[in-house]
Tab-separated table of C-alpha atoms in Angstrom:
chain	number	residue	atom	x	y	z
L	1	MET	CA	22.355	15.397	24.983
L	2	ASN	CA	19.168	16.929	23.789
L	3	PRO	CA	17.194	15.840	20.665
L	4	ALA	CA	18.115	18.979	18.728
L	5	SER	CA	21.909	18.367	19.137
L	6	THR	CA	21.500	14.900	17.668
L	7	GLY	CA	19.157	15.800	14.919
L	8	ALA	CA	16.305	13.962	16.697
L	9	SER	CA	12.751	14.865	16.500
L	10	THR	CA	10.359	15.642	19.383
L	11	VAL	CA	6.529	15.077	19.037
L	12	VAL	CA	4.258	16.604	21.573
L	13	GLY	CA	0.625	15.735	21.885
L	14	ALA	CA	-2.130	16.938	24.195
L	15	GLY	CA	-4.176	14.459	26.285
L	16	SER	CA	-7.518	15.235	27.980
L	17	SER	CA	-6.041	16.441	31.266
L	18	ALA	CA	-2.351	16.923	30.622
L	19	ALA	CA	0.149	17.142	27.805
L	20	SER	CA	2.182	14.195	27.096
L	21	CYS	CA	5.565	14.271	25.445
L	22	VAL	CA	6.874	11.483	23.101
L	23	VAL	CA	10.510	11.983	21.951
L	24	ASP	CA	11.643	10.257	18.792
L	25	SER	CA	15.366	10.138	19.378
L	26	ARG	CA	16.258	9.001	15.876
L	27	MET	CA	18.084	11.325	13.575
L	28	ALA	CA	16.361	13.672	11.325
L	29	PRO	CA	17.633	15.977	8.612
L	30	GLY	CA	18.910	19.380	9.917
L	31	GLY	CA	20.474	18.060	12.962
L	32	ALA	CA	24.170	17.852	13.676
L	33	GLY	CA	24.267	14.262	14.363
L	34	TYR	CA	22.364	13.595	10.989
L	35	ARG	CA	25.046	15.722	9.126
L	36	ARG	CA	27.854	13.751	10.716
L	37	MET	CA	26.285	10.497	10.156
L	38	SER	CA	25.459	11.359	6.440
L	39	PHE	CA	29.142	12.457	5.752
L	40	ALA	CA	30.581	9.574	7.593
L	41	LEU	CA	28.525	7.037	5.431
L	42	PHE	CA	29.166	9.033	2.403
L	43	LEU	CA	32.875	8.548	2.934
L	44	ALA	CA	32.308	4.892	3.583
L	45	GLY	CA	30.464	4.625	0.188
L	46	VAL	CA	33.309	6.424	-1.465
L	47	ALA	CA	35.876	4.011	-0.092
L	48	THR	CA	33.718	0.925	-0.802
L	49	PHE	CA	33.017	1.677	-4.473
L	50	ALA	CA	36.715	3.052	-5.190
L	51	LEU	CA	38.211	-0.125	-3.721
L	52	LEU	CA	35.681	-2.519	-5.102
L	53	TYR	CA	36.005	-1.380	-8.643
L	54	SER	CA	39.568	-0.182	-8.544
L	55	THR	CA	40.682	-2.214	-11.375
L	56	GLN	CA	37.785	-1.888	-13.686
L	57	ALA	CA	39.131	1.251	-15.633
L	58	LEU	CA	42.468	-0.334	-15.833
L	59	LEU	CA	41.430	-3.635	-17.540
L	60	PRO	CA	43.080	-2.871	-20.907
L	61	LEU	CA	46.410	-2.132	-19.136
L	62	ILE	CA	46.140	-5.332	-16.945
L	63	SER	CA	45.395	-7.261	-19.972
L	64	GLY	CA	48.569	-5.945	-21.599
L	65	ASP	CA	50.676	-6.421	-18.507
L	66	PHE	CA	49.854	-10.059	-17.895
L	67	GLY	CA	49.062	-10.939	-21.574
L	68	VAL	CA	45.449	-12.041	-21.052
L	69	SER	CA	42.062	-11.381	-22.743
L	70	ALA	CA	39.351	-9.017	-21.529
L	71	SER	CA	37.276	-11.880	-20.207
L	72	ASP	CA	40.278	-13.124	-18.170
L	73	ALA	CA	41.053	-9.674	-16.797
L	74	SER	CA	37.540	-9.089	-15.820
L	75	TRP	CA	37.911	-11.527	-13.112
L	76	THR	CA	39.893	-8.953	-11.116
L	77	VAL	CA	36.342	-7.185	-10.919
L	78	ALA	CA	34.191	-10.302	-10.654
L	79	ALA	CA	36.277	-11.783	-7.818
L	80	ALA	CA	35.827	-8.731	-5.751
L	81	THR	CA	32.133	-8.283	-6.244
L	82	GLY	CA	31.700	-12.186	-5.875
L	83	GLY	CA	33.691	-12.132	-2.564
L	84	LEU	CA	31.334	-9.444	-1.243
L	85	ALA	CA	28.311	-11.390	-2.524
L	86	VAL	CA	29.238	-14.543	-0.686
L	87	PHE	CA	30.270	-12.952	2.662
L	88	VAL	CA	27.670	-10.190	2.958
L	89	LEU	CA	25.240	-12.504	4.792
L	90	PRO	CA	27.772	-13.846	7.304
L	91	MET	CA	28.994	-10.223	8.072
L	92	SER	CA	25.273	-9.045	8.479
L	93	ALA	CA	24.946	-11.682	11.205
L	94	LEU	CA	28.018	-10.436	12.970
L	95	SER	CA	26.670	-6.936	12.714
L	96	GLU	CA	23.522	-8.173	14.572
L	97	ARG	CA	25.745	-9.459	17.394
L	98	PHE	CA	28.513	-6.950	17.601
L	99	GLY	CA	26.984	-3.859	16.097
L	100	ARG	CA	26.834	-2.032	12.815
L	101	ARG	CA	29.471	0.516	13.685
L	102	THR	CA	31.942	-2.138	14.857
L	103	VAL	CA	31.611	-4.340	11.850
L	104	MET	CA	31.850	-1.495	9.291
L	105	THR	CA	35.037	-0.226	10.999
L	106	ALA	CA	36.673	-3.667	10.943
L	107	SER	CA	35.619	-4.292	7.298
L	108	LEU	CA	37.017	-0.939	6.092
L	109	GLY	CA	40.226	-1.556	8.047
L	110	VAL	CA	40.870	-4.915	6.529
L	111	ALA	CA	39.942	-3.718	2.911
L	112	VAL	CA	42.192	-0.755	2.941
L	113	THR	CA	45.033	-2.921	4.216
L	114	VAL	CA	44.510	-5.335	1.288
L	115	GLY	CA	44.239	-2.373	-0.915
L	116	LEU	CA	47.837	-1.331	-0.146
L	117	VAL	CA	49.040	-4.957	-1.016
L	118	VAL	CA	47.100	-5.359	-4.284
L	119	PRO	CA	49.725	-3.241	-6.502
L	120	PHE	CA	52.478	-5.865	-5.545
L	121	ALA	CA	50.575	-8.855	-7.084
L	122	PRO	CA	53.070	-10.835	-9.023
L	123	SER	CA	50.573	-12.596	-11.385
L	124	LEU	CA	46.972	-12.372	-12.515
L	125	GLY	CA	46.111	-15.317	-10.152
L	126	TRP	CA	47.475	-13.517	-7.158
L	127	LEU	CA	45.673	-10.286	-8.190
L	128	VAL	CA	42.400	-12.117	-8.383
L	129	ALA	CA	42.901	-13.782	-5.115
L	130	LEU	CA	43.676	-10.504	-3.426
L	131	ARG	CA	40.700	-8.858	-5.093
L	132	ALA	CA	38.415	-11.656	-3.776
L	133	LEU	CA	39.719	-11.071	-0.241
L	134	GLN	CA	39.185	-7.339	-0.532
L	135	GLY	CA	35.632	-7.951	-1.649
L	136	ALA	CA	34.970	-10.277	1.261
L	137	ALA	CA	36.325	-7.668	3.636
L	138	LEU	CA	33.995	-4.987	2.162
L	139	ALA	CA	30.961	-7.207	2.665
L	140	GLY	CA	30.638	-5.798	6.136
L	141	LEU	CA	29.712	-2.384	4.807
L	142	PRO	CA	26.721	-2.268	2.600
L	143	ALA	CA	24.101	-4.362	4.621
L	144	SER	CA	25.336	-2.945	7.967
L	145	ALA	CA	25.074	0.743	6.695
L	146	THR	CA	21.478	0.119	5.492
L	147	ALA	CA	20.544	-1.535	8.860
L	148	TYR	CA	22.301	1.387	10.855
L	149	LEU	CA	20.286	3.936	8.833
L	150	ALA	CA	17.048	1.905	9.244
L	151	GLU	CA	17.513	1.896	13.097
L	152	GLU	CA	18.992	5.390	13.546
L	153	VAL	CA	17.075	7.661	11.053
L	154	ARG	CA	13.323	8.613	11.114
L	155	PRO	CA	11.397	6.656	8.504
L	156	LYS	CA	10.410	9.663	6.390
L	157	ALA	CA	14.133	10.500	5.961
L	158	LEU	CA	15.237	6.903	5.219
L	159	VAL	CA	15.175	7.054	1.362
L	160	THR	CA	17.074	10.283	1.340
L	161	ALA	CA	19.690	8.973	3.827
L	162	ILE	CA	20.260	5.762	1.785
L	163	GLY	CA	20.376	7.924	-1.387
L	164	LEU	CA	23.275	9.931	0.145
L	165	PHE	CA	25.111	6.589	0.979
L	166	VAL	CA	24.491	5.415	-2.603
L	167	ALA	CA	25.690	8.876	-3.820
L	168	GLY	CA	28.912	8.207	-1.860
L	169	ASN	CA	29.180	4.904	-3.942
L	170	SER	CA	28.924	6.864	-7.237
L	171	VAL	CA	31.479	9.439	-6.063
L	172	GLY	CA	33.885	6.624	-5.073
L	173	GLY	CA	33.302	4.818	-8.357
L	174	MET	CA	33.781	7.979	-10.258
L	175	SER	CA	36.781	9.297	-8.446
L	176	GLY	CA	38.556	6.005	-8.360
L	177	ARG	CA	38.243	5.527	-12.152
L	178	VAL	CA	39.266	9.087	-12.903
L	179	ILE	CA	42.244	9.018	-10.654
L	180	THR	CA	43.330	5.669	-11.641
L	181	GLY	CA	43.070	6.452	-15.396
L	182	TRP	CA	45.366	9.528	-15.247
L	183	VAL	CA	47.842	8.145	-12.662
L	184	ALA	CA	48.050	4.803	-14.814
L	185	GLN	CA	48.706	6.817	-18.048
L	186	GLU	CA	51.897	8.201	-16.529
L	187	TRP	CA	53.037	5.476	-13.998
L	188	GLY	CA	51.108	2.220	-14.832
L	189	TRP	CA	48.199	0.486	-13.235
L	190	ARG	CA	50.060	-0.656	-10.053
L	191	VAL	CA	50.802	2.861	-8.887
L	192	ALA	CA	47.326	3.937	-9.785
L	193	VAL	CA	45.807	1.273	-7.556
L	194	GLY	CA	48.275	2.106	-4.730
L	195	VAL	CA	47.235	5.691	-4.875
L	196	LEU	CA	43.488	4.829	-4.649
L	197	GLY	CA	44.448	2.546	-1.504
L	198	VAL	CA	45.941	5.524	0.328
L	199	ILE	CA	42.799	7.631	-0.394
L	200	ALA	CA	40.707	4.856	0.929
L	201	VAL	CA	42.804	4.801	4.090
L	202	GLY	CA	41.948	8.583	4.719
L	203	CYS	CA	38.213	7.825	4.133
L	204	ALA	CA	38.271	4.968	6.565
L	205	VAL	CA	39.789	7.019	9.308
L	206	ALA	CA	37.430	10.009	8.792
L	207	PHE	CA	34.497	7.512	8.782
L	208	ARG	CA	35.428	6.036	12.159
L	209	LEU	CA	35.948	9.493	13.722
L	210	LEU	CA	32.634	10.964	12.372
L	211	LEU	CA	30.028	8.208	12.630
L	212	PRO	CA	27.730	8.658	15.739
L	213	VAL	CA	27.524	5.856	18.261
L	214	PRO	CA	24.244	4.020	17.645
L	215	ARG	CA	21.509	4.528	20.095
L	216	HIS	CA	18.896	2.124	18.880
L	217	PHE	CA	20.843	-1.011	18.245
L	218	ARG	CA	19.900	-4.122	20.025
L	219	ALA	CA	22.262	-7.050	19.881
L	220	GLY	CA	20.787	-10.218	18.391
L	221	SER	CA	21.875	-13.942	18.231
L	222	LEU	CA	24.559	-15.633	16.295
L	223	ARG	CA	22.838	-19.003	16.491
L	224	PRO	CA	22.711	-20.519	13.055
L	225	GLY	CA	19.077	-21.583	13.513
L	226	VAL	CA	18.020	-18.021	14.208
L	227	LEU	CA	19.834	-16.754	11.106
L	228	VAL	CA	18.315	-19.570	8.858
L	229	ARG	CA	14.794	-18.895	10.143
L	230	THR	CA	15.293	-15.004	9.496
L	231	VAL	CA	16.681	-15.680	5.963
L	232	ARG	CA	13.780	-17.974	5.160
L	233	GLY	CA	11.336	-15.485	6.458
L	234	HIS	CA	12.717	-12.849	4.076
L	235	LEU	CA	12.913	-15.146	1.053
L	236	ALA	CA	9.247	-16.103	1.709
L	237	ASN	CA	8.197	-12.443	1.250
L	238	PRO	CA	7.258	-11.894	-2.388
L	239	LEU	CA	8.076	-8.133	-2.324
L	240	LEU	CA	11.573	-8.765	-0.927
L	241	ARG	CA	12.186	-11.312	-3.510
L	242	ARG	CA	11.284	-8.986	-6.352
L	243	LEU	CA	13.358	-6.224	-4.883
L	244	TYR	CA	16.387	-8.566	-4.669
L	245	ALA	CA	15.853	-9.623	-8.327
L	246	ILE	CA	15.575	-5.864	-9.420
L	247	GLY	CA	18.757	-5.085	-7.673
L	248	ALA	CA	20.642	-7.817	-9.289
L	249	LEU	CA	19.397	-7.052	-12.774
L	250	PHE	CA	20.163	-3.344	-12.418
L	251	MET	CA	23.684	-4.238	-11.403
L	252	THR	CA	24.008	-6.747	-14.241
L	253	VAL	CA	23.625	-3.798	-16.659
L	254	PHE	CA	25.941	-1.593	-14.816
L	255	GLY	CA	28.665	-4.060	-14.187
L	256	GLY	CA	28.731	-5.242	-17.784
L	257	VAL	CA	28.759	-1.839	-19.289
L	258	TYR	CA	31.494	-0.326	-17.217
L	259	THR	CA	33.636	-3.524	-17.308
L	260	VAL	CA	33.885	-3.251	-21.077
L	261	ILE	CA	33.549	0.367	-21.885
L	262	GLY	CA	37.329	0.957	-21.524
L	263	TYR	CA	38.031	-1.546	-24.325
L	264	ARG	CA	35.441	0.092	-26.590
L	265	LEU	CA	36.847	3.551	-26.086
L	266	THR	CA	40.568	2.664	-26.365
L	267	SER	CA	39.867	0.933	-29.709
L	268	ALA	CA	38.803	2.275	-33.180
L	269	PRO	CA	36.993	4.367	-33.950
L	270	PHE	CA	37.648	6.275	-30.859
L	271	SER	CA	41.185	5.345	-29.766
L	272	LEU	CA	41.241	7.432	-26.729
L	273	PRO	CA	44.114	7.417	-24.327
L	274	GLN	CA	43.938	5.801	-20.932
L	275	GLY	CA	43.734	9.120	-18.961
L	276	VAL	CA	40.718	10.337	-21.122
L	277	VAL	CA	38.976	6.998	-20.673
L	278	GLY	CA	39.406	7.377	-16.963
L	279	SER	CA	37.792	10.821	-17.165
L	280	ILE	CA	34.719	9.410	-18.858
L	281	PHE	CA	33.759	8.019	-15.502
L	282	LEU	CA	32.883	11.601	-14.366
L	283	VAL	CA	29.464	10.717	-15.503
L	284	TYR	CA	29.145	8.935	-12.152
L	285	LEU	CA	28.406	12.388	-10.814
L	286	VAL	CA	25.000	12.075	-12.532
L	287	GLY	CA	24.537	9.062	-10.379
L	288	THR	CA	25.259	11.134	-7.285
L	289	VAL	CA	22.447	13.414	-8.376
L	290	SER	CA	19.940	10.769	-9.330
L	291	ALA	CA	20.558	8.657	-6.060
L	292	SER	CA	20.099	11.687	-3.896
L	293	ALA	CA	16.908	12.495	-5.702
L	294	ALA	CA	15.376	8.974	-5.458
L	295	GLY	CA	13.265	10.028	-2.384
L	296	ARG	CA	11.594	12.842	-4.389
L	297	LEU	CA	11.208	10.513	-7.409
L	298	VAL	CA	9.318	7.964	-5.254
L	299	GLY	CA	7.161	10.770	-3.678
L	300	ARG	CA	5.928	11.835	-7.335
L	301	LEU	CA	5.657	8.462	-8.900
L	302	GLY	CA	5.485	5.846	-6.270
L	303	ARG	CA	8.012	3.092	-5.845
L	304	ARG	CA	6.936	1.127	-9.044
L	305	GLY	CA	6.668	4.368	-11.102
L	306	ALA	CA	10.124	5.300	-9.986
L	307	LEU	CA	11.441	1.783	-11.028
L	308	TYR	CA	9.773	2.065	-14.546
L	309	ALA	CA	11.367	5.482	-14.906
L	310	ALA	CA	14.832	4.233	-13.979
L	311	GLY	CA	14.609	1.191	-16.230
L	312	GLY	CA	13.399	3.213	-19.170
L	313	THR	CA	16.186	5.674	-18.701
L	314	THR	CA	18.727	2.847	-18.629
L	315	ALA	CA	17.277	1.281	-21.748
L	316	VAL	CA	17.366	4.490	-23.757
L	317	GLY	CA	20.969	5.038	-22.658
L	318	LEU	CA	22.085	1.484	-23.847
L	319	VAL	CA	20.432	2.094	-27.285
L	320	LEU	CA	22.157	5.402	-27.706
L	321	SER	CA	25.490	3.998	-26.872
L	322	LEU	CA	25.330	1.761	-29.926
L	323	VAL	CA	26.089	4.746	-32.148
L	324	ASP	CA	29.736	5.194	-33.225
L	325	ALA	CA	29.648	8.848	-32.216
L	326	LEU	CA	31.481	9.821	-29.001
L	327	SER	CA	28.816	12.542	-27.979
L	328	LEU	CA	26.005	9.867	-28.237
L	329	VAL	CA	28.077	7.154	-26.460
L	330	LEU	CA	28.663	9.764	-23.567
L	331	LEU	CA	25.054	10.658	-23.477
L	332	GLY	CA	24.163	6.943	-23.338
L	333	LEU	CA	26.519	6.466	-20.412
L	334	VAL	CA	24.877	9.415	-18.549
L	335	LEU	CA	21.427	7.869	-18.959
L	336	ILE	CA	22.629	4.419	-18.008
L	337	THR	CA	24.327	5.824	-14.931
L	338	ALA	CA	21.318	7.991	-13.858
L	339	GLY	CA	18.879	5.073	-14.388
L	340	PHE	CA	20.947	2.532	-12.445
L	341	PHE	CA	21.693	4.679	-9.383
L	342	ALA	CA	18.070	5.842	-9.035
L	343	GLY	CA	16.763	2.304	-9.385
L	344	HIS	CA	19.260	0.983	-6.850
L	345	ALA	CA	18.416	3.651	-4.343
L	346	VAL	CA	14.640	2.967	-4.752
L	347	ALA	CA	15.047	-0.672	-4.360
L	348	SER	CA	17.485	-0.775	-1.623
L	349	SER	CA	15.423	1.679	0.550
L	350	ALA	CA	12.378	-0.333	-0.098
L	351	VAL	CA	13.995	-3.350	1.475
L	352	GLY	CA	14.759	-1.443	4.624
L	353	LYS	CA	11.058	-0.286	4.856
L	354	THR	CA	9.666	-3.682	4.077
L	355	ALA	CA	11.643	-5.744	6.586
L	356	THR	CA	10.450	-4.984	10.138
L	357	GLU	CA	12.797	-7.675	11.689
L	358	GLY	CA	16.287	-8.838	10.841
L	359	ARG	CA	16.962	-5.749	8.820
L	360	ALA	CA	20.651	-6.675	8.480
L	361	GLN	CA	19.797	-9.875	6.924
L	362	ALA	CA	17.161	-8.448	4.653
L	363	SER	CA	19.787	-5.743	3.440
L	364	ALA	CA	22.474	-8.550	3.266
L	365	LEU	CA	20.256	-10.566	0.905
L	366	TYR	CA	19.627	-7.620	-1.276
L	367	GLN	CA	23.389	-6.732	-1.400
L	368	SER	CA	24.207	-10.429	-2.095
L	369	ALA	CA	21.812	-10.419	-5.129
L	370	TYR	CA	23.131	-6.990	-6.162
L	371	TYR	CA	26.718	-8.090	-6.230
L	372	VAL	CA	25.953	-11.369	-7.819
L	373	GLY	CA	24.557	-9.258	-10.589
L	374	SER	CA	27.598	-7.204	-10.770
L	375	SER	CA	29.864	-10.523	-11.049
L	376	ALA	CA	27.352	-11.895	-13.635
L	377	GLY	CA	27.342	-8.567	-15.562
L	378	SER	CA	31.287	-8.271	-15.485
L	379	THR	CA	31.738	-11.865	-16.700
L	380	VAL	CA	28.891	-12.191	-19.054
L	381	GLY	CA	29.422	-8.679	-20.445
L	382	ALA	CA	32.986	-9.365	-21.177
L	383	VAL	CA	32.242	-12.591	-22.846
L	384	ALA	CA	29.411	-11.004	-25.027
L	385	PHE	CA	31.883	-8.215	-25.950
L	386	HIS	CA	34.539	-10.701	-26.901
L	387	GLY	CA	32.117	-12.467	-29.111
L	388	GLY	CA	29.904	-9.689	-30.477
L	389	GLY	CA	31.568	-6.390	-29.668
L	390	TRP	CA	29.817	-3.539	-27.985
L	391	ALA	CA	26.420	-4.644	-29.394
L	392	GLY	CA	26.823	-8.026	-27.572
L	393	ALA	CA	27.313	-6.181	-24.247
L	394	VAL	CA	24.336	-3.878	-24.914
L	395	GLY	CA	22.156	-6.940	-25.759
L	396	VAL	CA	22.992	-8.355	-22.249
L	397	GLY	CA	22.031	-5.038	-20.647
L	398	LEU	CA	18.700	-4.728	-22.556
L	399	VAL	CA	17.800	-8.294	-21.410
L	400	ALA	CA	18.384	-7.369	-17.862
L	401	VAL	CA	16.251	-4.115	-18.128
L	402	ALA	CA	13.553	-6.141	-19.637
L	403	GLY	CA	13.714	-8.331	-16.622
L	404	VAL	CA	13.308	-5.322	-14.393
L	405	VAL	CA	10.432	-4.151	-16.096
L	406	ALA	CA	8.630	-7.497	-16.089
L	407	ILE	CA	9.169	-7.927	-12.403
L	408	THR	CA	7.814	-4.488	-11.610
L	409	VAL	CA	4.718	-5.250	-13.773
L	410	ALA	CA	4.280	-8.428	-11.815
L	411	GLY	CA	4.451	-6.416	-8.583
L	412	SER	CA	1.914	-4.068	-9.864
L	413	ARG	CA	-0.512	-6.745	-10.734
L	414	ALA	CA	0.124	-8.439	-7.265
L	415	ALA	CA	-0.724	-5.088	-5.569
L	416	MET	CA	-3.889	-4.698	-7.558
L	417	ARG	CA	-5.045	-8.312	-6.695
L	418	SER	CA	-4.254	-7.622	-3.156
L	419	ALA	CA	-6.325	-4.377	-3.153
L	420	GLY	CA	-9.179	-6.188	-4.883
L	421	ALA	CA	-9.171	-8.954	-2.233
L	422	VAL	CA	-9.293	-6.352	0.544
L	423	GLY	CA	-12.234	-4.666	-1.170
L	424	VAL	CA	-14.118	-7.901	-1.408
L	425	ARG	CA	-13.567	-8.732	2.360
L	426	ALA	CA	-14.632	-5.227	3.183
């Protein structure tokens, strides 16, 4: 198979006596292999977010069905994201040994199977347990996908490629919530979750058929000592630590806002029906655009500038959402969503570029921090909403955004000190 047919690039250079040809067989935009890979991982992203947050828009209905509070019902979200956070690192180790494609396929297979069982949960306890299992199964997707892209895609196209995967996350999150909202309004939350499970099965099958066989994967070791040394090395890197914290804080905002927004909009002064509340999640389309544009944003502003822009956009959205006017609440959600997905795409792609070895573990640590942030945001946001209403949830979000800005400022100062030290040595 020639490079053009896989989306690979060819670089030709002339020597003093003869031309030498260096072939970069990694995928590049424009090639058929790149397009297949992008669509396959887009579908994996759709299935991941649709399943992971399948109960989020339905929490008011779940509360009513089981007779529990918002904070209790929020555990159906926190258990899934928590399960993913705990198992993402072990799953990344398996992907180093058995391959990214194999682990992603197995993870999606188990997750969609559990998704077909979730609608039959007889109690809240069973529902939370099944959701935790589903989250643990999905743990094989995020880190393995990022590592696959880092190995199979040219470096200059990496941010864009990861942005497309993140865009799939946003489409999955949006479509899952919209579909479940309208279906649940007519037939209840159980049928809604079941419909989503069937859709995820279709995405999983298409993903497996479309994803190209990796050409640059090299099997690693499953020895615990090797894994521990790799993880320690990543955690010793100050830049990676900052990126992990930024991912967690951005997701704290997002998880908190979207866990309790349904309660806010179904209550006075809005009192919207469940189907309309589900349609509110169409704002996720903004996240699809902002994640896909993250590469251009970094090109114009640099990584830290892009993170400042994402954090500022999110903060403005949080403040606007405080006003009891539906138009301003919607505008606030648009800005929160755009800022979150842009910040996530920038931070996650920076992890892939920063880690030169053990990329799956580096990505897994980011994903673990990211979903710990989601679990924390879902739980703390629900508690804050219960105690202080929407203003309480917004307060949690603003504190998290302030953390993103503070960490980015610290990174800027560290970069300036490093540049100064290089200048002195020179």
